[in-house]
PDB file of C-alpha atoms in Angstrom:
ATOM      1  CA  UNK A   1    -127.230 113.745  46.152  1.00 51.00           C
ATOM      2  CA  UNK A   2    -130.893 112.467  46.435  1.00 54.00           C
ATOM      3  CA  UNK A   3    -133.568 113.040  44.167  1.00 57.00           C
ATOM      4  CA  UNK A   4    -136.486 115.550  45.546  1.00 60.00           C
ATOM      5  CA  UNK A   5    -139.342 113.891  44.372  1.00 63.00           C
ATOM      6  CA  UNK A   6    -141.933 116.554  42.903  1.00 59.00           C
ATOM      7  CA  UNK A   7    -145.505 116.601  44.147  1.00 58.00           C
ATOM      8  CA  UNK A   8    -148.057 116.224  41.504  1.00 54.00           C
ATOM      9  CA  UNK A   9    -149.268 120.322  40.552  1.00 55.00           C
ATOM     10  CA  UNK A  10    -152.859 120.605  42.197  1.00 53.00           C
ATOM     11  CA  UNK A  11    -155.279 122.104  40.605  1.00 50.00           C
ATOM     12  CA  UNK A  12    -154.285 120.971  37.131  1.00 59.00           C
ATOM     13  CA  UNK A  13    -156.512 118.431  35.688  1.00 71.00           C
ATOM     14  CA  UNK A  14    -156.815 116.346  32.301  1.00 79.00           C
ATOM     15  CA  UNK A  15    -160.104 116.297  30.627  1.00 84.00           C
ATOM     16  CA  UNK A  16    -161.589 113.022  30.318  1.00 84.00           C
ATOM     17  CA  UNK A  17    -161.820 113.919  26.314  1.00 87.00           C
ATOM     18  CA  UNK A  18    -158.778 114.845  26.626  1.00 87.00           C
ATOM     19  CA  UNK A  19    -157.363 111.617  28.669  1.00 87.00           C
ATOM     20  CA  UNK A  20    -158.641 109.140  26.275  1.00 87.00           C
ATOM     21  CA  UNK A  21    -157.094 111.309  23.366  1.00 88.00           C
ATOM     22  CA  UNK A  22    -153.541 110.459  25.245  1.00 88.00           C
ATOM     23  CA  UNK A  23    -154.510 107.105  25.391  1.00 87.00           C
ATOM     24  CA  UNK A  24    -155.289 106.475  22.014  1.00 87.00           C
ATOM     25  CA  UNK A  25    -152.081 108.457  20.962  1.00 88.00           C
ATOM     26  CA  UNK A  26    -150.196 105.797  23.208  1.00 88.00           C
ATOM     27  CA  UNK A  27    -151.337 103.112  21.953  1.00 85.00           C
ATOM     28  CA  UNK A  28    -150.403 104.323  18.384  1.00 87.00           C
ATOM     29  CA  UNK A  29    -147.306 105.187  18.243  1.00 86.00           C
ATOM     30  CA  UNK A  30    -145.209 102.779  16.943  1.00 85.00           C
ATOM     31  CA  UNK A  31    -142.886 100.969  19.275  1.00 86.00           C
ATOM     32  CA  UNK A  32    -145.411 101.672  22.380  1.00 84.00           C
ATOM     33  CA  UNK A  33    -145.943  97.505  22.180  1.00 83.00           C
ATOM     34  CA  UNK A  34    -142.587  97.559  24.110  1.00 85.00           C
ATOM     35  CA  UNK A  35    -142.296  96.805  27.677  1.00 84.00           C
ATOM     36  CA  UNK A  36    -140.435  99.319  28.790  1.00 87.00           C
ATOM     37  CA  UNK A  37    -142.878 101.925  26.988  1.00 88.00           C
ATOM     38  CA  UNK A  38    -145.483 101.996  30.453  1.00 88.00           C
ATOM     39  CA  UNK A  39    -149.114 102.540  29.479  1.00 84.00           C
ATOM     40  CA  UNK A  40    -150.793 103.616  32.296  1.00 83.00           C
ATOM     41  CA  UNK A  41    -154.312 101.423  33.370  1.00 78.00           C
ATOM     42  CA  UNK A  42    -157.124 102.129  33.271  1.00 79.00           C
ATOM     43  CA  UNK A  43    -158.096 104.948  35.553  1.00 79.00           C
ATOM     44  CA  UNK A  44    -157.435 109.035  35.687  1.00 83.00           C
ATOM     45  CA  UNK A  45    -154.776 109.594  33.897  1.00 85.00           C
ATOM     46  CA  UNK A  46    -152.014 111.831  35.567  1.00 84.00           C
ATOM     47  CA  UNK A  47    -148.865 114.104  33.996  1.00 85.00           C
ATOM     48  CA  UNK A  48    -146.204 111.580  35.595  1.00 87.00           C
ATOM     49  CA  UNK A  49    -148.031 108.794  33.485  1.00 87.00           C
ATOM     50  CA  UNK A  50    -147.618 110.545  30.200  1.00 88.00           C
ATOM     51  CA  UNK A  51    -144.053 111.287  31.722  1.00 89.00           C
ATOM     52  CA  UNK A  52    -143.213 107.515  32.450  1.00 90.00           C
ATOM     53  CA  UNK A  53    -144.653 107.106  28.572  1.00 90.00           C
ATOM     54  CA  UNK A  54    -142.312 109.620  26.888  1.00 91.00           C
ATOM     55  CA  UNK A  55    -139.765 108.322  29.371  1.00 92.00           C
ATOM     56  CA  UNK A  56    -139.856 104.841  28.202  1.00 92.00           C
ATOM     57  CA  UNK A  57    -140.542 105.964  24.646  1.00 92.00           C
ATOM     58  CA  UNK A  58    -137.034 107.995  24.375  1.00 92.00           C
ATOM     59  CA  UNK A  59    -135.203 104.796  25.806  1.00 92.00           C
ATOM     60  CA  UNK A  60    -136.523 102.306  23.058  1.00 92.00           C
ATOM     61  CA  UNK A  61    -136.558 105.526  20.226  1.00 92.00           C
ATOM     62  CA  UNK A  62    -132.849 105.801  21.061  1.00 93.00           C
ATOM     63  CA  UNK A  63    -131.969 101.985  20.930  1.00 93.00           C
ATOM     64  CA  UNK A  64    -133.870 101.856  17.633  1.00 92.00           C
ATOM     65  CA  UNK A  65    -132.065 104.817  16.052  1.00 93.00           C
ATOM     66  CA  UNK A  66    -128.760 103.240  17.427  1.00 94.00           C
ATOM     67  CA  UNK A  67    -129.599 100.005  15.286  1.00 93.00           C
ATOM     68  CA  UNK A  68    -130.616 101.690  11.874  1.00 94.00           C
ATOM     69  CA  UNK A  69    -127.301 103.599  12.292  1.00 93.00           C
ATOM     70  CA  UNK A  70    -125.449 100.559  12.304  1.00 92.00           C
ATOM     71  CA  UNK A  71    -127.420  98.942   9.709  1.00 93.00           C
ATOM     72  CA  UNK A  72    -126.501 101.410   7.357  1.00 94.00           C
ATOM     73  CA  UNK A  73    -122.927 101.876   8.064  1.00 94.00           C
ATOM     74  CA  UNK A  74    -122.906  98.146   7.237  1.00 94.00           C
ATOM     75  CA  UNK A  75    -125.375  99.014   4.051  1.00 93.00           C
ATOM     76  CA  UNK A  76    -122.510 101.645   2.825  1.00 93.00           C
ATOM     77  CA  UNK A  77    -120.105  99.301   3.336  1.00 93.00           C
ATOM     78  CA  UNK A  78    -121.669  96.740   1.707  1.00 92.00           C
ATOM     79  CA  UNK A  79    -121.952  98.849  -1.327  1.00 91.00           C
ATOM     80  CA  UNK A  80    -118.343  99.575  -0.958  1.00 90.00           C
ATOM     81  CA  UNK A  81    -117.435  96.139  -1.311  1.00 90.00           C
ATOM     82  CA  UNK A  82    -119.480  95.477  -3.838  1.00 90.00           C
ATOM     83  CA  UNK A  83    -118.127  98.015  -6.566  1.00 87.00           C
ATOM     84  CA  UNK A  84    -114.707  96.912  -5.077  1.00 88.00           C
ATOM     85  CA  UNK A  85    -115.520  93.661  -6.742  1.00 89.00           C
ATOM     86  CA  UNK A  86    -117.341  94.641  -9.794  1.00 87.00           C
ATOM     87  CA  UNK A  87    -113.983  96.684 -10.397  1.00 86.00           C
ATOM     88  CA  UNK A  88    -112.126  93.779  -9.784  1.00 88.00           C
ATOM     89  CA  UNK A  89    -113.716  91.821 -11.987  1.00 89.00           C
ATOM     90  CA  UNK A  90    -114.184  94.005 -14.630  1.00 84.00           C
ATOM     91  CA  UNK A  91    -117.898  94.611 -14.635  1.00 83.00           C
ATOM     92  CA  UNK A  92    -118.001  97.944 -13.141  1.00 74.00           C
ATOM     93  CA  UNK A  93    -120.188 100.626 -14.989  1.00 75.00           C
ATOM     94  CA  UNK A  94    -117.859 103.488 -16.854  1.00 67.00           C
ATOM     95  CA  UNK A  95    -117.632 106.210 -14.618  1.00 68.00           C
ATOM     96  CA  UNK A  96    -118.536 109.430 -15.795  1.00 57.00           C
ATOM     97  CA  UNK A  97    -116.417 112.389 -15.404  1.00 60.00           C
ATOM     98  CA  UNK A  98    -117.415 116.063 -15.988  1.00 60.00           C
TER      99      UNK A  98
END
C-alpha cells in the first residue's frame, strides 16, 4: 500500500501573531533541543511543520517515559532490597499492624 500524500488545505492560513506564538511554544517545551524534534526555519510557518514538531515530539516523549519507567522499577526494587537487608540485619523499623 502507498501512502497518498495530502495536499496542504488552501485557504487556511496562520497569523503571523499567531506563527511566532508556535514558535516560541517550540522552542519551550522541554526536550524540543532534540534532533529529531524538527523546528521549522525561519519563514511562513505551515500545519505539516507543527505536524513534523508534534511528530518528533511524541517519538522522544515516548523514549523518555520508557526510561523513567525503568528507572523506577529499578527505584522499587532498590527499596526492596534494601529493607530485605535491614531485616536481615536486624535494623528494620517495627512494623505496625492495625
Amino acid at each position: 500500500m502507498t501512502e497518498q500524500t495530502q495536499p496542504d488545505p488552501t485557504g487556511t492560513v496562520i497569523s503571523a501573531d499567531d506563527q511566532r506564538a508556535i514558535r516560541v511554544a517550540m522552542n519551550a517545551v522541554p526536550y524540543a533541543a532534540d534532533l529529531r524534534v524538527p523546528i521549522p526555519p525561519r519563514g511562513d510557518l505551515s500545519a505539516r511543520d507543527v505536524v513534523a514538531f508534534l511528530d518528533g515530539l511524541r517519538e522522544v516523549l515516548t523514549e523518555v517515559a520508557a526510561r523513567a519507567d525503568d528507572q523506577h522499577r529499578r527505584l522499587l526494587t532498590l527499596e526492596a532490597d534494601v529493607g530485605a537487608f535491614r531485616r536481615l540485619i536486624g535494623t528494620a523499623p517495627a512494623e505496625v499492624t492495625p
